Amino acid sequence: MENRNSKGPEYIQRFSLNFRIQHIVLFVSTITLIITGIPLWCLGRPEYAWSQSVVQAFGTVATIRWIHRVAAVGLIAVSFYHILYLIYSREGRREFIELLPMPKDFVDVTIKSLYFLGLTKNQPRFGRYSYFEKFDYWAVYWGCVIMIGTGLVMWFPDIAAKYIPWLSYELAAEIHADEAILAALALFVWHFYNVHFNPSRFPGSGLWWHGRMTREQMMKEHPLEYEKLVRK
Amino acid sequence: MNQMRISLGLAIAALLLIPSWIQAQPKRQAPRACPPFYLRDSMGNEINPFKWEQELEDWKKMMGDFGDGAPTDPAVYGMSIPPYSPKRTCGECHNYNKITAGYHFRMGSDVLHDDYGANKDDPWSISDGICGKFSRMYFLQFPRKHFANPNQIDMGLYTWTSRCGTCHPGGGPLEFDRNGHRLDDYDPRGAESSDGDYYGAHWDLSGALEADCLFCHLETYSYQERYEQIQALNFRWAPTAGAVLGKVNGSIAAYLGSLEDPQVETLPLPTVEYNKSLFLPDGRVHLPIKRPSDRNCLLCHDLSFTEKHGTTFGDTYSVDVHSKRGIRCIDCHPGGLHHNFAKGNSHELSVRDDLDGTAHTCEKCHTVGHLGAPKMVHKGLPPIHLEKIGCEVCHVPTLQVAAIGMVDASLGRPITIISSEGPWFGYREEETTLVPLRWAEIRDVIEKLVEEASESEKEGLKDANGDGLPDFDTEEEILKALQALYQIKEFQERQLIYMIKTKVQTFATAFEAFLVYELQPNHTTLTYEVFRDIPEAPKWRPKYGEVVAEWRPVYATDESGKIRAYNNQTAVWWGHKEGDIIVPLFLREISESVDAAVAEANPKDDDKEIIRLHKPQDKYMKFYNDFLDKDFAKDHDGDGKREINTETEIANFSALLRKHLAGKRFEKLNPVLVSGSKVYEAAEDGTVKSYEHPQAKPVLWSVSHNVAPRGESLGAGDRCEECHSPDSYFFFGKVLLDPYSPDADPKPVKIAMAQMMGYPDARPDSAPVIVRTSAFFKWLTIITMTLLVLHIIADLFRRTVGRKGD
């Protein structure tokens, strides 16, 4: 497949297997959490009592809750692993540095905005991660901290009541639900647009599976990284 | 060799020890059966029906032999087989006096004293139990010993016994007067007596009501038989009939009636016909007398219908898990010879409060696993729940027994049912009369209903009782039929009902009763009332509302701040305000005042006569209804039941009571209407003011039985959101506070459960930190998503339409 020629490889290996597996575990658990989270949120809200009949088709609330918790374990595991990955692997450390917000990102946002407004014809030139990819990453970071924290409070209310009494069950439930709505919207609207519905990507690329990007695409979307790779 | 010797010696020693070891074992006592015994009459004489029969025959023969034409029937001479006396019969071996000193018999009568309540919050009370307190359920009161005139008491002890004596097992105050004289042995001055124990009484005829041992100790005891005897004023005969030892013919009530009416021949006194198959040839009886079974307890404690207190015990639909596993009432409420059974702690009742909490508590068995009880774990439940909430709150989530949510004694409600032959569809006419609809009127609708029913529904509607009509015998069928009937135009303005005469089967007993079903104004829920007997004359009794077949307890904090489960009963009643205290008026006083006012408003002599005789003639009912409609108690909310709620009504009714009750029990009546959480006081000039008062509060009946299986308890299976969610029943379920608002379109006023528990701000979305958090996330979401969506739109625009601009 790798058709080596003077211009460099046709495909560029952008993400390692390790990184891809992390992403797969993350999205499988997140989507499961969203689907199972909706009926759990409807519990105790009589105006959404109909949701219970939908639940009945798949089992009891206990089953749904069990699935939600299994998925939660997946999310917690991948988050925990990711932190170890960032600290202990060379690759992880490098990725982390690449993902840190830089002044250039703000410049890029400005250029892009001007471009959108038709005030400039220049597009910002991105390195390994564009500002919106960095945004995705840090949004997930923030989301995981909040969702896992408040989720654990509801899962183990006795321990939470003992050690963090200020974070009541109701407050945790409120934050959990509010952040879930934000995260789900960002995921299905923003992230899905960028990777699926965007005309240049529709219906999606296999990047998440094989981790490769074509040279053309690379030159277009991550020119700085491409140039860096070619220079090597 | 030595070893063998030692072993042999030890073996012999062991063998020798066996008999002494066996002896050391505590002797297991087989439950001692009651040996055959003679029934004894009140004089202690043996009752041998075979001998008695012979003696009566001999007497007859002897009288015939005289040939002087005198009647030969021994009954004419007052000769008949006597009823048995539990005191003499059981008291032969058991200590009757010690047993009947227990609170189950005394119900406060051991402290009865006319001045008992003098310095208390309830100065009208004359004891700490039902025998002396004012019943907030029935609005009845046990009489004082001394009174200057009969207006000062609700009723005499004799009448009280006839109304309450079916459940009150006799003995104590129903056997002895307050000076210790046996009621039927002592000065029966009767109607003229100014002694509460003897006022209006015929104890000499009815006999005192002795403690009926077999009521509790004979599993096959018949509550219905006892009820009929008590109603007939046959107090002396009730134990014989209740134990079904024989059949009692005749009634003291009928006898007294025949004495009053010179036109009628005097009826004979009751006689007993013993069931001889129960007697051994020597005249003794052998009965399976045992410790009380659950059925015996539930004979009285199960009657949670509209006529009994609101607590529930025998729920046949959701049976208590303990009962299911064979634990009996007496296992947790043990007693002894003294018959002071171990008690729980009922919030509303106060008899023998010193014995509160003597019954086995949940903790007693479930912390140590006593007798295999599952040890409580409550894994994952923050401990504050166990500190702040009583066990029953989570473990008795729903009850399937009808209970009363509102008792309105502001206006007793006479009810007349035109035809008692049920079942039939009908309507309420003028509120107080139930009239059947003719078959021709409803035929089309009912036939269509049956036609359109599914196969399984048709099966249910099949005519099994052979009256030629489909059988509507489940609540679902009745609901559907009533809803269908409301589709008929001319019925829409009527209050439709369904009347069914049925055998009401409770856990313990069965009795014939009339169930009257009605639709709530929303036409989606069915309620019903139970009538034990169809009164021939309008019968005054409180109006019971919010009767539901399935309900969830109300949660409120008790004195110690712990949340407990209750049946919340809102009360509406008239009182007389004396200083800071409101003395409840008797229902009798209100009915008499209304009757007098109706008579006054209709001065024609013949009508007056009708009214005086209290006959249910249409004329009286018309006067009555017309009178009350004139700003006294109009049915404003259209539920078919009158209510006193507007200021004009309160003022008018106050004036009516003031006028007709002046100089009777109170020199000058100062009437106030207690309605739910408020007191309404009308001054003589007609201005009404309302205020809060410590006596204006709901009646809270403790709920402690009907424990559900573990999986059905509140929050089981980590369902925290069952309580901790914005609309949870636990915090925000609606509790009836005031049955009617004081306007022309009265609506019930309800409050959130959290307020009952003393947490006015418990709503999660009202807590400041949650409000701020929610607002933060709301704006975060709006801003973020707006930016992201703008980015997407701009990107799409640039990629497609705006491309040319590049």
mmCIF file of N, CA, C and O in Angstrom, chain B residues 85-136:
data_model
loop_
_atom_site.group_PDB
_atom_site.id
_atom_site.type_symbol
_atom_site.label_atom_id
_atom_site.label_comp_id
_atom_site.label_asym_id
_atom_site.label_seq_id
_atom_site.Cartn_x
_atom_site.Cartn_y
_atom_site.Cartn_z
ATOM 1 N N SER B 85 -72.506 -17.470 79.398
ATOM 2 C CA SER B 85 -71.765 -16.310 79.895
ATOM 3 C C SER B 85 -70.278 -16.621 79.833
ATOM 4 O O SER B 85 -69.792 -17.530 80.501
ATOM 5 N N PRO B 86 -69.517 -15.877 79.005
ATOM 6 C CA PRO B 86 -68.077 -16.133 78.917
ATOM 7 C C PRO B 86 -67.405 -15.997 80.279
ATOM 8 O O PRO B 86 -66.497 -16.756 80.624
ATOM 9 N N LYS B 87 -67.896 -15.054 81.080
ATOM 10 C CA LYS B 87 -67.275 -14.816 82.385
ATOM 11 C C LYS B 87 -67.389 -16.066 83.255
ATOM 12 O O LYS B 87 -66.420 -16.496 83.869
ATOM 13 N N ARG B 88 -68.575 -16.637 83.302
ATOM 14 C CA ARG B 88 -68.784 -17.814 84.150
ATOM 15 C C ARG B 88 -68.158 -19.050 83.528
ATOM 16 O O ARG B 88 -67.653 -19.920 84.239
ATOM 17 N N THR B 89 -68.193 -19.132 82.191
ATOM 18 C CA THR B 89 -67.718 -20.344 81.534
ATOM 19 C C THR B 89 -66.194 -20.399 81.534
ATOM 20 O O THR B 89 -65.598 -21.321 82.081
ATOM 21 N N CYS B 90 -65.575 -19.383 80.946
ATOM 22 C CA CYS B 90 -64.108 -19.386 80.863
ATOM 23 C C CYS B 90 -63.513 -19.059 82.225
ATOM 24 O O CYS B 90 -62.449 -19.549 82.588
ATOM 25 N N GLY B 91 -64.243 -18.198 82.971
ATOM 26 C CA GLY B 91 -63.775 -17.786 84.293
ATOM 27 C C GLY B 91 -63.725 -18.925 85.294
ATOM 28 O O GLY B 91 -63.139 -18.787 86.368
ATOM 29 N N GLU B 92 -64.319 -20.030 84.943
ATOM 30 C CA GLU B 92 -64.257 -21.219 85.789
ATOM 31 C C GLU B 92 -62.791 -21.614 86.042
ATOM 32 O O GLU B 92 -62.434 -22.007 87.138
ATOM 33 N N CYS B 93 -61.985 -21.526 85.005
ATOM 34 C CA CYS B 93 -60.574 -21.903 85.147
ATOM 35 C C CYS B 93 -59.634 -20.699 85.039
ATOM 36 O O CYS B 93 -58.562 -20.682 85.626
ATOM 37 N N HIS B 94 -60.001 -19.697 84.230
ATOM 38 C CA HIS B 94 -59.084 -18.577 83.957
ATOM 39 C C HIS B 94 -59.468 -17.367 84.787
ATOM 40 O O HIS B 94 -60.631 -17.184 85.137
ATOM 41 N N ASN B 95 -58.451 -16.537 85.043
ATOM 42 C CA ASN B 95 -58.677 -15.372 85.889
ATOM 43 C C ASN B 95 -59.314 -14.243 85.071
ATOM 44 O O ASN B 95 -58.632 -13.393 84.500
ATOM 45 N N TYR B 96 -60.622 -14.263 84.993
ATOM 46 C CA TYR B 96 -61.364 -13.322 84.148
ATOM 47 C C TYR B 96 -61.075 -11.866 84.530
ATOM 48 O O TYR B 96 -60.881 -11.020 83.671
ATOM 49 N N ASN B 97 -61.022 -11.614 85.833
ATOM 50 C CA ASN B 97 -60.835 -10.218 86.263
ATOM 51 C C ASN B 97 -59.478 -9.683 85.861
ATOM 52 O O ASN B 97 -59.342 -8.543 85.431
ATOM 53 N N LYS B 98 -58.461 -10.541 86.003
ATOM 54 C CA LYS B 98 -57.115 -10.101 85.652
ATOM 55 C C LYS B 98 -57.029 -9.871 84.135
ATOM 56 O O LYS B 98 -56.461 -8.881 83.677
ATOM 57 N N ILE B 99 -57.623 -10.785 83.383
ATOM 58 C CA ILE B 99 -57.574 -10.674 81.923
ATOM 59 C C ILE B 99 -58.272 -9.391 81.464
ATOM 60 O O ILE B 99 -57.725 -8.622 80.675
ATOM 61 N N THR B 100 -59.463 -9.139 82.012
ATOM 62 C CA THR B 100 -60.225 -8.001 81.500
ATOM 63 C C THR B 100 -59.718 -6.660 82.044
ATOM 64 O O THR B 100 -60.261 -5.623 81.709
ATOM 65 N N ALA B 101 -58.650 -6.714 82.849
ATOM 66 C CA ALA B 101 -58.025 -5.446 83.253
ATOM 67 C C ALA B 101 -57.078 -4.940 82.175
ATOM 68 O O ALA B 101 -56.574 -3.831 82.255
ATOM 69 N N GLY B 102 -56.817 -5.772 81.154
ATOM 70 C CA GLY B 102 -55.902 -5.377 80.078
ATOM 71 C C GLY B 102 -56.480 -4.241 79.246
ATOM 72 O O GLY B 102 -57.697 -4.039 79.192
ATOM 73 N N TYR B 103 -55.592 -3.510 78.581
ATOM 74 C CA TYR B 103 -56.068 -2.303 77.879
ATOM 75 C C TYR B 103 -56.967 -2.610 76.696
ATOM 76 O O TYR B 103 -57.742 -1.767 76.269
ATOM 77 N N HIS B 104 -56.860 -3.842 76.167
ATOM 78 C CA HIS B 104 -57.721 -4.173 75.039
ATOM 79 C C HIS B 104 -59.192 -4.116 75.445
ATOM 80 O O HIS B 104 -60.058 -3.872 74.621
ATOM 81 N N PHE B 105 -59.447 -4.392 76.732
ATOM 82 C CA PHE B 105 -60.830 -4.350 77.226
ATOM 83 C C PHE B 105 -61.148 -2.972 77.783
ATOM 84 O O PHE B 105 -62.238 -2.466 77.619
ATOM 85 N N ARG B 106 -60.149 -2.385 78.459
ATOM 86 C CA ARG B 106 -60.407 -1.124 79.160
ATOM 87 C C ARG B 106 -60.441 0.066 78.218
ATOM 88 O O ARG B 106 -61.234 0.960 78.368
ATOM 89 N N MET B 107 -59.534 0.120 77.251
ATOM 90 C CA MET B 107 -59.467 1.222 76.294
ATOM 91 C C MET B 107 -59.580 2.580 76.989
ATOM 92 O O MET B 107 -60.370 3.444 76.589
ATOM 93 N N GLY B 108 -58.854 2.728 78.069
ATOM 94 C CA GLY B 108 -58.838 4.008 78.766
ATOM 95 C C GLY B 108 -59.827 4.089 79.904
ATOM 96 O O GLY B 108 -59.792 5.039 80.698
ATOM 97 N N SER B 109 -60.723 3.110 80.022
ATOM 98 C CA SER B 109 -61.765 3.254 81.044
ATOM 99 C C SER B 109 -61.201 3.120 82.458
ATOM 100 O O SER B 109 -61.851 3.503 83.424
ATOM 101 N N ASP B 110 -59.982 2.579 82.591
ATOM 102 C CA ASP B 110 -59.395 2.462 83.922
ATOM 103 C C ASP B 110 -59.018 3.822 84.496
ATOM 104 O O ASP B 110 -58.813 3.953 85.691
ATOM 105 N N VAL B 111 -58.900 4.827 83.624
ATOM 106 C CA VAL B 111 -58.597 6.167 84.143
ATOM 107 C C VAL B 111 -59.784 7.111 83.920
ATOM 108 O O VAL B 111 -59.644 8.329 84.064
ATOM 109 N N LEU B 112 -60.919 6.540 83.539
ATOM 110 C CA LEU B 112 -62.095 7.383 83.269
ATOM 111 C C LEU B 112 -62.416 8.273 84.459
ATOM 112 O O LEU B 112 -62.559 7.793 85.583
ATOM 113 N N HIS B 113 -62.527 9.552 84.187
ATOM 114 C CA HIS B 113 -62.924 10.469 85.250
ATOM 115 C C HIS B 113 -63.437 11.726 84.578
ATOM 116 O O HIS B 113 -62.835 12.204 83.602
ATOM 117 N N ASP B 114 -64.539 12.266 85.093
ATOM 118 C CA ASP B 114 -65.144 13.421 84.422
ATOM 119 C C ASP B 114 -64.196 14.608 84.329
ATOM 120 O O ASP B 114 -64.314 15.442 83.430
ATOM 121 N N ASP B 115 -63.236 14.697 85.266
ATOM 122 C CA ASP B 115 -62.306 15.841 85.261
ATOM 123 C C ASP B 115 -60.947 15.471 84.676
ATOM 124 O O ASP B 115 -59.974 16.188 84.849
ATOM 125 N N TYR B 116 -60.890 14.319 84.010
ATOM 126 C CA TYR B 116 -59.603 13.828 83.504
ATOM 127 C C TYR B 116 -58.869 14.877 82.672
ATOM 128 O O TYR B 116 -57.676 15.088 82.802
ATOM 129 N N GLY B 117 -59.617 15.548 81.797
ATOM 130 C CA GLY B 117 -58.959 16.471 80.865
ATOM 131 C C GLY B 117 -58.881 17.905 81.356
ATOM 132 O O GLY B 117 -58.460 18.781 80.599
ATOM 133 N N ALA B 118 -59.281 18.124 82.616
ATOM 134 C CA ALA B 118 -59.456 19.493 83.112
ATOM 135 C C ALA B 118 -58.302 20.434 82.768
ATOM 136 O O ALA B 118 -58.521 21.535 82.282
ATOM 137 N N ASN B 119 -57.068 19.991 82.980
ATOM 138 C CA ASN B 119 -55.948 20.905 82.745
ATOM 139 C C ASN B 119 -55.154 20.532 81.505
ATOM 140 O O ASN B 119 -53.989 20.869 81.367
ATOM 141 N N LYS B 120 -55.805 19.799 80.624
ATOM 142 C CA LYS B 120 -55.084 19.362 79.422
ATOM 143 C C LYS B 120 -55.545 20.177 78.209
ATOM 144 O O LYS B 120 -56.461 20.994 78.293
ATOM 145 N N ASP B 121 -54.895 19.874 77.067
ATOM 146 C CA ASP B 121 -55.253 20.577 75.833
ATOM 147 C C ASP B 121 -56.634 20.172 75.335
ATOM 148 O O ASP B 121 -57.229 20.839 74.499
ATOM 149 N N ASP B 122 -57.094 19.020 75.782
ATOM 150 C CA ASP B 122 -58.402 18.541 75.333
ATOM 151 C C ASP B 122 -59.306 18.336 76.555
ATOM 152 O O ASP B 122 -59.559 17.206 76.973
ATOM 153 N N PRO B 123 -59.787 19.441 77.119
ATOM 154 C CA PRO B 123 -60.523 19.340 78.394
ATOM 155 C C PRO B 123 -61.802 18.511 78.294
ATOM 156 O O PRO B 123 -62.347 18.107 79.316
ATOM 157 N N TRP B 124 -62.265 18.245 77.070
ATOM 158 C CA TRP B 124 -63.478 17.437 76.945
ATOM 159 C C TRP B 124 -63.202 15.948 77.133
ATOM 160 O O TRP B 124 -64.114 15.180 77.343
ATOM 161 N N SER B 125 -61.906 15.538 77.047
ATOM 162 C CA SER B 125 -61.579 14.115 77.183
ATOM 163 C C SER B 125 -61.767 13.663 78.610
ATOM 164 O O SER B 125 -61.472 14.395 79.554
ATOM 165 N N ILE B 126 -62.252 12.425 78.780
ATOM 166 C CA ILE B 126 -62.411 11.912 80.136
ATOM 167 C C ILE B 126 -61.547 10.675 80.369
ATOM 168 O O ILE B 126 -61.625 10.037 81.402
ATOM 169 N N SER B 127 -60.696 10.329 79.367
ATOM 170 C CA SER B 127 -59.712 9.267 79.593
ATOM 171 C C SER B 127 -58.669 9.366 78.490
ATOM 172 O O SER B 127 -58.747 10.240 77.625
ATOM 173 N N ASP B 128 -57.703 8.436 78.499
ATOM 174 C CA ASP B 128 -56.652 8.480 77.472
ATOM 175 C C ASP B 128 -56.954 7.560 76.297
ATOM 176 O O ASP B 128 -56.172 7.461 75.369
ATOM 177 N N GLY B 129 -58.077 6.851 76.353
ATOM 178 C CA GLY B 129 -58.370 5.895 75.274
ATOM 179 C C GLY B 129 -59.667 6.217 74.565
ATOM 180 O O GLY B 129 -60.309 7.242 74.822
ATOM 181 N N ILE B 130 -60.017 5.317 73.659
ATOM 182 C CA ILE B 130 -61.243 5.499 72.888
ATOM 183 C C ILE B 130 -62.453 5.624 73.820
ATOM 184 O O ILE B 130 -63.417 6.330 73.512
ATOM 185 N N CYS B 131 -62.422 4.916 74.949
ATOM 186 C CA CYS B 131 -63.500 5.042 75.926
ATOM 187 C C CYS B 131 -63.245 6.312 76.737
ATOM 188 O O CYS B 131 -62.757 6.254 77.867
ATOM 189 N N GLY B 132 -63.550 7.436 76.136
ATOM 190 C CA GLY B 132 -63.362 8.683 76.870
ATOM 191 C C GLY B 132 -62.874 9.824 76.016
ATOM 192 O O GLY B 132 -63.144 10.982 76.294
ATOM 193 N N LYS B 133 -62.142 9.496 74.959
ATOM 194 C CA LYS B 133 -61.698 10.580 74.086
ATOM 195 C C LYS B 133 -62.764 10.831 73.034
ATOM 196 O O LYS B 133 -63.659 10.032 72.826
ATOM 197 N N PHE B 134 -62.611 11.929 72.343
ATOM 198 C CA PHE B 134 -63.538 12.229 71.260
ATOM 199 C C PHE B 134 -62.963 11.625 69.991
ATOM 200 O O PHE B 134 -61.808 11.872 69.649
ATOM 201 N N SER B 135 -63.724 10.784 69.306
ATOM 202 C CA SER B 135 -63.216 10.133 68.106
ATOM 203 C C SER B 135 -63.232 11.113 66.943
ATOM 204 O O SER B 135 -64.275 11.626 66.573
ATOM 205 N N ARG B 136 -62.053 11.348 66.383
ATOM 206 C CA ARG B 136 -61.968 12.282 65.269
ATOM 207 C C ARG B 136 -62.336 11.592 63.961
ATOM 208 O O ARG B 136 -62.280 12.188 62.905
#
